[in-house]
């Protein structure tokens, strides 16, 4: 039986730089940082301190069984800022926006009110963008709030 999401991949251009960004700027913690297998692939995961059951693996394209042509195509999309990596929840989007901005996080959208809550958008050091969202206090109604 499926229990839930445990690890999600965020494609990055440089693992050392990404590790610094996700830990020092965003405040996530390193969960695993090791070399694996014959090819010496680095397995680097980070996560939020209060969410021990979910990790982000910071992976460089081509560090696994990906063919070189696909790895280069993916690297180009990452560096152009074409990949959205997900939604990061917060309970104080405006305060966290100011704190993260002061740490050098590049925001491409200031906090704005949306039907589902308050959202800002930022990019990581590789170019991936994230929605940084504080949900409405009464909760999210997917049928109502996401209806087109």
N, C-alpha and C. Protein backbone atom coordinates (compact mmCIF):
# COMPACT_ATOMS: atom_id res chain seq x y z
N UNK A 1 0.83 -1.17 0.00
CA UNK A 1 0.00 0.00 0.00
C UNK A 1 0.88 1.25 0.00
N UNK A 2 0.54 2.22 -0.80
CA UNK A 2 1.28 3.47 -0.87
C UNK A 2 1.09 4.24 0.43
N UNK A 3 2.19 4.70 0.99
CA UNK A 3 2.17 5.44 2.26
C UNK A 3 2.32 6.94 2.05
N UNK A 4 2.88 7.37 0.92
CA UNK A 4 3.07 8.80 0.66
C UNK A 4 4.40 9.06 -0.02
N UNK A 5 4.64 10.31 -0.34
CA UNK A 5 5.88 10.73 -0.99
C UNK A 5 7.01 10.75 0.02
N UNK A 6 8.15 10.18 -0.33
CA UNK A 6 9.31 10.15 0.55
C UNK A 6 10.45 11.01 0.01
N UNK A 7 10.75 10.89 -1.29
CA UNK A 7 11.86 11.63 -1.88
C UNK A 7 11.42 12.16 -3.25
N UNK A 8 11.73 13.42 -3.51
CA UNK A 8 11.48 14.02 -4.82
C UNK A 8 12.79 14.59 -5.33
N UNK A 9 13.02 14.50 -6.64
CA UNK A 9 14.26 14.98 -7.24
C UNK A 9 14.12 16.43 -7.66
N UNK A 10 15.12 17.23 -7.30
CA UNK A 10 15.28 18.58 -7.82
C UNK A 10 16.58 18.55 -8.62
N UNK A 11 16.47 18.79 -9.92
CA UNK A 11 17.65 18.78 -10.79
C UNK A 11 18.41 20.08 -10.58
N UNK A 12 19.70 19.97 -10.31
CA UNK A 12 20.55 21.13 -10.06
C UNK A 12 21.78 21.08 -10.96
N UNK A 13 22.45 22.21 -11.09
CA UNK A 13 23.63 22.28 -11.95
C UNK A 13 24.92 21.99 -11.20
N UNK A 14 24.92 22.22 -9.89
CA UNK A 14 26.13 22.00 -9.08
C UNK A 14 25.68 21.60 -7.68
N UNK A 15 26.04 20.42 -7.23
CA UNK A 15 25.55 19.93 -5.94
C UNK A 15 26.11 20.69 -4.75
N UNK A 16 27.36 21.10 -4.80
CA UNK A 16 27.93 21.85 -3.69
C UNK A 16 27.22 23.20 -3.54
N UNK A 17 27.03 23.88 -4.65
CA UNK A 17 26.33 25.17 -4.64
C UNK A 17 24.89 24.99 -4.18
N UNK A 18 24.23 23.93 -4.66
CA UNK A 18 22.85 23.66 -4.27
C UNK A 18 22.76 23.34 -2.77
N UNK A 19 23.69 22.56 -2.28
CA UNK A 19 23.72 22.25 -0.84
C UNK A 19 23.80 23.52 -0.02
N UNK A 20 24.66 24.43 -0.41
CA UNK A 20 24.79 25.71 0.29
C UNK A 20 23.48 26.51 0.21
N UNK A 21 22.88 26.57 -0.97
CA UNK A 21 21.64 27.33 -1.14
C UNK A 21 20.52 26.76 -0.26
N UNK A 22 20.28 25.46 -0.36
CA UNK A 22 19.15 24.84 0.34
C UNK A 22 19.34 24.82 1.86
N UNK A 23 20.58 24.76 2.32
CA UNK A 23 20.80 24.74 3.77
C UNK A 23 21.01 26.14 4.34
N UNK A 24 21.91 26.91 3.76
CA UNK A 24 22.24 28.21 4.33
C UNK A 24 21.22 29.30 4.01
N UNK A 25 20.64 29.26 2.83
CA UNK A 25 19.67 30.29 2.46
C UNK A 25 18.24 29.90 2.82
N UNK A 26 17.84 28.66 2.50
CA UNK A 26 16.48 28.24 2.80
C UNK A 26 16.33 27.68 4.22
N UNK A 27 17.42 27.20 4.81
CA UNK A 27 17.35 26.68 6.17
C UNK A 27 16.97 25.22 6.27
N UNK A 28 17.05 24.47 5.16
CA UNK A 28 16.79 23.03 5.22
C UNK A 28 18.02 22.34 5.81
N UNK A 29 17.85 21.09 6.21
CA UNK A 29 18.97 20.35 6.78
C UNK A 29 19.40 19.24 5.82
N UNK A 30 20.69 18.93 5.85
CA UNK A 30 21.21 17.82 5.05
C UNK A 30 20.76 16.53 5.72
N UNK A 31 20.18 15.64 4.93
CA UNK A 31 19.76 14.34 5.45
C UNK A 31 20.79 13.27 5.08
N UNK A 32 21.22 13.27 3.82
CA UNK A 32 22.21 12.29 3.37
C UNK A 32 23.16 12.98 2.40
N UNK A 33 24.43 12.64 2.48
CA UNK A 33 25.43 13.14 1.54
C UNK A 33 26.50 12.07 1.44
N UNK A 34 26.40 11.25 0.39
CA UNK A 34 27.31 10.11 0.26
C UNK A 34 27.57 9.81 -1.21
N UNK A 35 28.63 9.08 -1.45
CA UNK A 35 28.96 8.61 -2.79
C UNK A 35 28.48 7.17 -2.90
N UNK A 36 27.85 6.88 -4.04
CA UNK A 36 27.26 5.55 -4.21
C UNK A 36 27.70 4.92 -5.53
N UNK A 37 27.76 3.60 -5.54
CA UNK A 37 27.96 2.84 -6.76
C UNK A 37 29.33 2.95 -7.37
N UNK A 38 29.50 2.20 -8.44
CA UNK A 38 30.78 2.15 -9.15
C UNK A 38 31.12 3.46 -9.84
N UNK A 39 30.08 4.18 -10.29
CA UNK A 39 30.33 5.43 -11.01
C UNK A 39 30.55 6.61 -10.06
N UNK A 40 30.44 6.41 -8.76
CA UNK A 40 30.70 7.47 -7.79
C UNK A 40 29.62 8.53 -7.73
N UNK A 41 28.38 8.16 -8.04
CA UNK A 41 27.28 9.12 -8.01
C UNK A 41 27.10 9.65 -6.58
N UNK A 42 26.94 10.96 -6.46
CA UNK A 42 26.72 11.58 -5.16
C UNK A 42 25.22 11.61 -4.87
N UNK A 43 24.84 11.08 -3.72
CA UNK A 43 23.45 11.08 -3.26
C UNK A 43 23.35 12.12 -2.16
N UNK A 44 22.72 13.25 -2.49
CA UNK A 44 22.61 14.39 -1.58
C UNK A 44 21.14 14.71 -1.38
N UNK A 45 20.66 14.60 -0.14
CA UNK A 45 19.27 14.94 0.14
C UNK A 45 19.20 15.97 1.25
N UNK A 46 18.15 16.80 1.18
CA UNK A 46 17.88 17.81 2.19
C UNK A 46 16.39 17.74 2.54
N UNK A 47 16.04 18.34 3.67
CA UNK A 47 14.64 18.38 4.06
C UNK A 47 14.39 19.39 5.15
N UNK A 48 13.11 19.69 5.36
CA UNK A 48 12.71 20.62 6.42
C UNK A 48 12.81 19.92 7.77
N UNK A 49 13.31 20.64 8.76
CA UNK A 49 13.51 20.06 10.09
C UNK A 49 12.23 19.44 10.66
N UNK A 50 11.10 20.08 10.41
CA UNK A 50 9.84 19.60 10.98
C UNK A 50 9.10 18.62 10.08
N UNK A 51 9.74 18.15 9.02
CA UNK A 51 9.12 17.19 8.12
C UNK A 51 10.12 16.08 7.81
N UNK A 52 10.39 15.21 8.78
CA UNK A 52 11.44 14.21 8.63
C UNK A 52 11.16 13.13 7.59
N UNK A 53 9.92 12.99 7.16
CA UNK A 53 9.57 11.90 6.25
C UNK A 53 9.63 12.29 4.78
N UNK A 54 10.02 13.54 4.45
CA UNK A 54 10.11 13.97 3.05
C UNK A 54 11.49 14.59 2.81
N UNK A 55 12.13 14.15 1.72
CA UNK A 55 13.45 14.66 1.35
C UNK A 55 13.45 15.11 -0.10
N UNK A 56 14.30 16.07 -0.40
CA UNK A 56 14.59 16.47 -1.78
C UNK A 56 15.98 15.95 -2.10
N UNK A 57 16.11 15.20 -3.19
CA UNK A 57 17.44 14.80 -3.63
C UNK A 57 17.89 15.83 -4.65
N UNK A 58 19.06 16.39 -4.43
CA UNK A 58 19.64 17.40 -5.31
C UNK A 58 20.56 16.68 -6.27
N UNK A 59 20.09 16.50 -7.50
CA UNK A 59 20.75 15.62 -8.46
C UNK A 59 21.18 16.39 -9.70
N UNK A 60 22.39 16.16 -10.14
CA UNK A 60 22.90 16.74 -11.38
C UNK A 60 22.50 15.83 -12.54
N UNK A 61 21.91 16.37 -13.59
CA UNK A 61 21.56 15.54 -14.75
C UNK A 61 22.79 14.82 -15.29
N UNK A 62 22.63 13.55 -15.56
CA UNK A 62 23.73 12.74 -16.08
C UNK A 62 24.46 11.96 -15.00
N UNK A 63 24.15 12.25 -13.73
CA UNK A 63 24.81 11.54 -12.63
C UNK A 63 24.20 10.16 -12.40
N UNK A 64 23.24 9.80 -13.22
CA UNK A 64 22.62 8.48 -13.11
C UNK A 64 22.66 7.83 -14.49
N UNK A 65 21.71 7.03 -14.83
CA UNK A 65 21.72 6.31 -16.10
C UNK A 65 21.22 7.17 -17.28
N UNK A 66 21.14 8.45 -17.11
CA UNK A 66 20.66 9.34 -18.17
C UNK A 66 21.71 9.45 -19.28
N UNK A 67 21.25 9.42 -20.53
CA UNK A 67 22.19 9.56 -21.64
C UNK A 67 22.69 11.00 -21.73
N UNK A 68 23.88 11.22 -22.27
CA UNK A 68 24.49 12.55 -22.32
C UNK A 68 23.64 13.61 -23.04
N UNK A 69 22.98 13.23 -24.12
CA UNK A 69 22.15 14.19 -24.86
C UNK A 69 20.98 14.68 -24.00
N UNK A 70 20.34 13.78 -23.30
CA UNK A 70 19.23 14.15 -22.41
C UNK A 70 19.72 14.99 -21.24
N UNK A 71 20.87 14.63 -20.69
CA UNK A 71 21.44 15.40 -19.58
C UNK A 71 21.71 16.84 -20.00
N UNK A 72 22.29 17.04 -21.17
CA UNK A 72 22.56 18.40 -21.66
C UNK A 72 21.28 19.18 -21.91
N UNK A 73 20.27 18.52 -22.47
CA UNK A 73 18.99 19.19 -22.71
C UNK A 73 18.36 19.62 -21.39
N UNK A 74 18.41 18.74 -20.39
CA UNK A 74 17.86 19.07 -19.09
C UNK A 74 18.63 20.21 -18.43
N UNK A 75 19.95 20.20 -18.53
CA UNK A 75 20.77 21.29 -17.97
C UNK A 75 20.40 22.63 -18.60
N UNK A 76 20.13 22.64 -19.89
CA UNK A 76 19.73 23.89 -20.57
C UNK A 76 18.39 24.39 -20.04
N UNK A 77 17.43 23.48 -19.85
CA UNK A 77 16.13 23.88 -19.32
C UNK A 77 16.24 24.41 -17.89
N UNK A 78 17.08 23.78 -17.08
CA UNK A 78 17.28 24.23 -15.70
C UNK A 78 17.86 25.63 -15.70
N UNK A 79 18.96 25.83 -16.44
CA UNK A 79 19.64 27.13 -16.43
C UNK A 79 18.80 28.25 -17.02
N UNK A 80 17.85 27.91 -17.89
CA UNK A 80 16.94 28.92 -18.44
C UNK A 80 15.79 29.24 -17.48
N UNK A 81 15.69 28.51 -16.38
CA UNK A 81 14.63 28.74 -15.42
C UNK A 81 13.29 28.23 -15.88
N UNK A 82 13.28 27.15 -16.65
CA UNK A 82 12.05 26.62 -17.22
C UNK A 82 11.38 25.54 -16.36
N UNK A 83 12.04 25.12 -15.27
CA UNK A 83 11.48 24.03 -14.47
C UNK A 83 10.96 24.53 -13.14
N UNK A 84 9.70 24.22 -12.87
CA UNK A 84 9.11 24.48 -11.56
C UNK A 84 9.30 23.24 -10.71
N UNK A 85 9.92 23.41 -9.55
CA UNK A 85 10.27 22.25 -8.74
C UNK A 85 9.21 21.90 -7.70
N UNK A 86 8.28 22.80 -7.41
CA UNK A 86 7.24 22.45 -6.45
C UNK A 86 6.78 23.62 -5.62
N UNK A 87 6.07 23.29 -4.55
CA UNK A 87 5.52 24.28 -3.62
C UNK A 87 6.15 24.04 -2.26
N UNK A 88 6.66 25.09 -1.68
CA UNK A 88 7.18 25.02 -0.31
C UNK A 88 6.21 25.79 0.57
N UNK A 89 5.72 25.10 1.61
CA UNK A 89 4.74 25.70 2.53
C UNK A 89 5.44 26.51 3.61
N UNK A 90 4.76 27.55 4.06
CA UNK A 90 5.21 28.35 5.18
C UNK A 90 4.00 28.81 5.96
N UNK A 91 4.19 29.19 7.21
CA UNK A 91 3.09 29.75 7.98
C UNK A 91 3.24 31.26 8.15
N UNK A 92 4.28 31.85 7.49
CA UNK A 92 4.50 33.30 7.56
C UNK A 92 5.19 33.73 6.26
N UNK A 93 4.45 33.73 5.16
CA UNK A 93 5.06 33.99 3.86
C UNK A 93 5.68 35.39 3.78
N UNK A 94 5.05 36.38 4.35
CA UNK A 94 5.60 37.74 4.26
C UNK A 94 6.87 37.89 5.10
N UNK A 95 6.86 37.35 6.31
CA UNK A 95 8.06 37.41 7.15
C UNK A 95 9.19 36.57 6.58
N UNK A 96 8.87 35.36 6.11
CA UNK A 96 9.90 34.50 5.52
C UNK A 96 10.43 35.09 4.22
N UNK A 97 9.55 35.73 3.45
CA UNK A 97 9.98 36.40 2.23
C UNK A 97 11.07 37.42 2.55
N UNK A 98 10.85 38.24 3.57
CA UNK A 98 11.84 39.26 3.95
C UNK A 98 13.14 38.61 4.43
N UNK A 99 13.04 37.57 5.24
CA UNK A 99 14.23 36.89 5.76
C UNK A 99 15.03 36.23 4.64
N UNK A 100 14.33 35.52 3.75
CA UNK A 100 15.03 34.83 2.66
C UNK A 100 15.62 35.82 1.66
N UNK A 101 14.90 36.88 1.38
CA UNK A 101 15.42 37.91 0.48
C UNK A 101 16.70 38.51 1.05
N UNK A 102 16.72 38.74 2.35
CA UNK A 102 17.92 39.29 3.00
C UNK A 102 19.09 38.31 2.93
N UNK A 103 18.82 37.01 2.82
CA UNK A 103 19.87 35.99 2.69
C UNK A 103 20.33 35.83 1.25
N UNK A 104 19.70 36.55 0.31
CA UNK A 104 20.12 36.49 -1.08
C UNK A 104 19.29 35.62 -1.98
N UNK A 105 18.14 35.13 -1.49
CA UNK A 105 17.26 34.34 -2.34
C UNK A 105 16.61 35.26 -3.37
N UNK A 106 16.65 34.84 -4.64
CA UNK A 106 16.08 35.64 -5.74
C UNK A 106 14.58 35.35 -5.85
N UNK A 107 13.77 36.35 -5.53
CA UNK A 107 12.33 36.23 -5.69
C UNK A 107 11.94 36.84 -7.02
N UNK A 108 11.11 36.13 -7.77
CA UNK A 108 10.62 36.64 -9.06
C UNK A 108 9.20 37.18 -8.92
N UNK A 109 8.61 36.96 -7.74
CA UNK A 109 7.29 37.53 -7.45
C UNK A 109 7.19 37.76 -5.95
N UNK A 110 6.84 38.97 -5.57
CA UNK A 110 6.59 39.28 -4.16
C UNK A 110 5.33 38.56 -3.70
N UNK A 111 5.11 38.46 -2.39
CA UNK A 111 3.88 37.80 -1.92
C UNK A 111 2.63 38.48 -2.47
N UNK A 112 1.74 37.66 -2.98
CA UNK A 112 0.47 38.13 -3.54
C UNK A 112 -0.65 37.22 -3.08
N UNK A 113 -1.81 37.83 -2.90
CA UNK A 113 -2.98 37.05 -2.48
C UNK A 113 -3.51 36.24 -3.65
N UNK A 114 -3.82 35.00 -3.38
CA UNK A 114 -4.39 34.07 -4.35
C UNK A 114 -5.62 33.42 -3.71
N UNK A 115 -6.45 32.75 -4.48
CA UNK A 115 -7.62 32.09 -3.88
C UNK A 115 -7.24 31.04 -2.82
N UNK A 116 -6.07 30.43 -2.93
CA UNK A 116 -5.64 29.38 -2.02
C UNK A 116 -4.77 29.88 -0.88
N UNK A 117 -4.37 31.16 -0.92
CA UNK A 117 -3.52 31.71 0.13
C UNK A 117 -2.64 32.81 -0.41
N UNK A 118 -1.52 33.05 0.25
CA UNK A 118 -0.57 34.07 -0.17
C UNK A 118 0.65 33.36 -0.76
N UNK A 119 1.08 33.80 -1.94
CA UNK A 119 2.14 33.11 -2.66
C UNK A 119 3.21 34.08 -3.14
N UNK A 120 4.46 33.68 -3.00
CA UNK A 120 5.60 34.34 -3.62
C UNK A 120 6.30 33.28 -4.48
N UNK A 121 7.10 33.72 -5.43
CA UNK A 121 7.85 32.79 -6.27
C UNK A 121 9.34 33.11 -6.17
N UNK A 122 10.15 32.07 -6.00
CA UNK A 122 11.60 32.28 -5.97
C UNK A 122 12.30 31.24 -6.84
N UNK A 123 13.56 31.54 -7.14
CA UNK A 123 14.41 30.62 -7.89
C UNK A 123 15.54 30.13 -6.98
N UNK A 124 15.94 28.89 -7.20
CA UNK A 124 17.11 28.39 -6.50
C UNK A 124 18.36 28.82 -7.26
N UNK A 125 19.52 28.39 -6.81
CA UNK A 125 20.78 28.81 -7.42
C UNK A 125 21.00 28.24 -8.82
N UNK A 126 20.22 27.22 -9.21
CA UNK A 126 20.34 26.65 -10.54
C UNK A 126 19.35 27.25 -11.53
N UNK A 127 18.27 27.86 -11.02
CA UNK A 127 17.26 28.45 -11.89
C UNK A 127 15.87 27.85 -11.71
N UNK A 128 15.75 26.74 -10.96
CA UNK A 128 14.45 26.14 -10.68
C UNK A 128 13.59 27.13 -9.91
N UNK A 129 12.31 27.19 -10.23
CA UNK A 129 11.44 28.08 -9.47
C UNK A 129 10.51 27.29 -8.57
N UNK A 130 10.19 27.90 -7.44
CA UNK A 130 9.30 27.32 -6.44
C UNK A 130 8.21 28.30 -6.10
N UNK A 131 7.03 27.78 -5.85
CA UNK A 131 5.96 28.55 -5.23
C UNK A 131 6.21 28.48 -3.73
N UNK A 132 6.21 29.63 -3.08
CA UNK A 132 6.41 29.74 -1.64
C UNK A 132 5.07 30.22 -1.08
N UNK A 133 4.32 29.33 -0.42
CA UNK A 133 2.91 29.58 -0.18
C UNK A 133 2.49 29.40 1.27
N UNK A 134 1.69 30.35 1.72
CA UNK A 134 1.00 30.26 3.01
C UNK A 134 -0.46 30.04 2.69
N UNK A 135 -0.97 28.87 3.04
CA UNK A 135 -2.36 28.52 2.73
C UNK A 135 -3.32 29.39 3.54
N UNK A 136 -4.51 29.59 2.98
CA UNK A 136 -5.55 30.29 3.73
C UNK A 136 -5.80 29.55 5.03
N UNK A 137 -6.12 30.27 6.06
CA UNK A 137 -6.31 29.65 7.37
C UNK A 137 -7.49 28.69 7.39
N UNK A 138 -8.50 28.93 6.57
CA UNK A 138 -9.65 28.03 6.57
C UNK A 138 -9.42 26.80 5.70
N UNK A 139 -8.24 26.69 5.10
CA UNK A 139 -7.92 25.49 4.34
C UNK A 139 -8.22 25.65 2.85
N UNK A 140 -7.73 24.74 2.12
CA UNK A 140 -7.83 24.75 0.66
C UNK A 140 -8.94 23.81 0.22
N UNK A 141 -9.84 24.32 -0.57
CA UNK A 141 -10.91 23.52 -1.16
C UNK A 141 -10.55 23.33 -2.63
N UNK A 142 -9.98 22.18 -2.97
CA UNK A 142 -9.50 21.95 -4.34
C UNK A 142 -10.59 22.09 -5.37
N UNK A 143 -11.80 21.63 -5.08
CA UNK A 143 -12.90 21.74 -6.05
C UNK A 143 -13.24 23.18 -6.35
N UNK A 144 -13.25 24.02 -5.33
CA UNK A 144 -13.63 25.42 -5.51
C UNK A 144 -12.44 26.28 -5.95
N UNK A 145 -11.30 26.15 -5.25
CA UNK A 145 -10.18 27.05 -5.47
C UNK A 145 -9.41 26.80 -6.75
N UNK A 146 -9.42 25.59 -7.29
CA UNK A 146 -8.66 25.28 -8.49
C UNK A 146 -9.54 25.09 -9.71
N UNK A 147 -10.84 25.33 -9.58
CA UNK A 147 -11.75 25.15 -10.71
C UNK A 147 -11.47 26.20 -11.77
N UNK A 148 -11.45 25.77 -13.01
CA UNK A 148 -11.19 26.70 -14.13
C UNK A 148 -12.48 27.04 -14.83
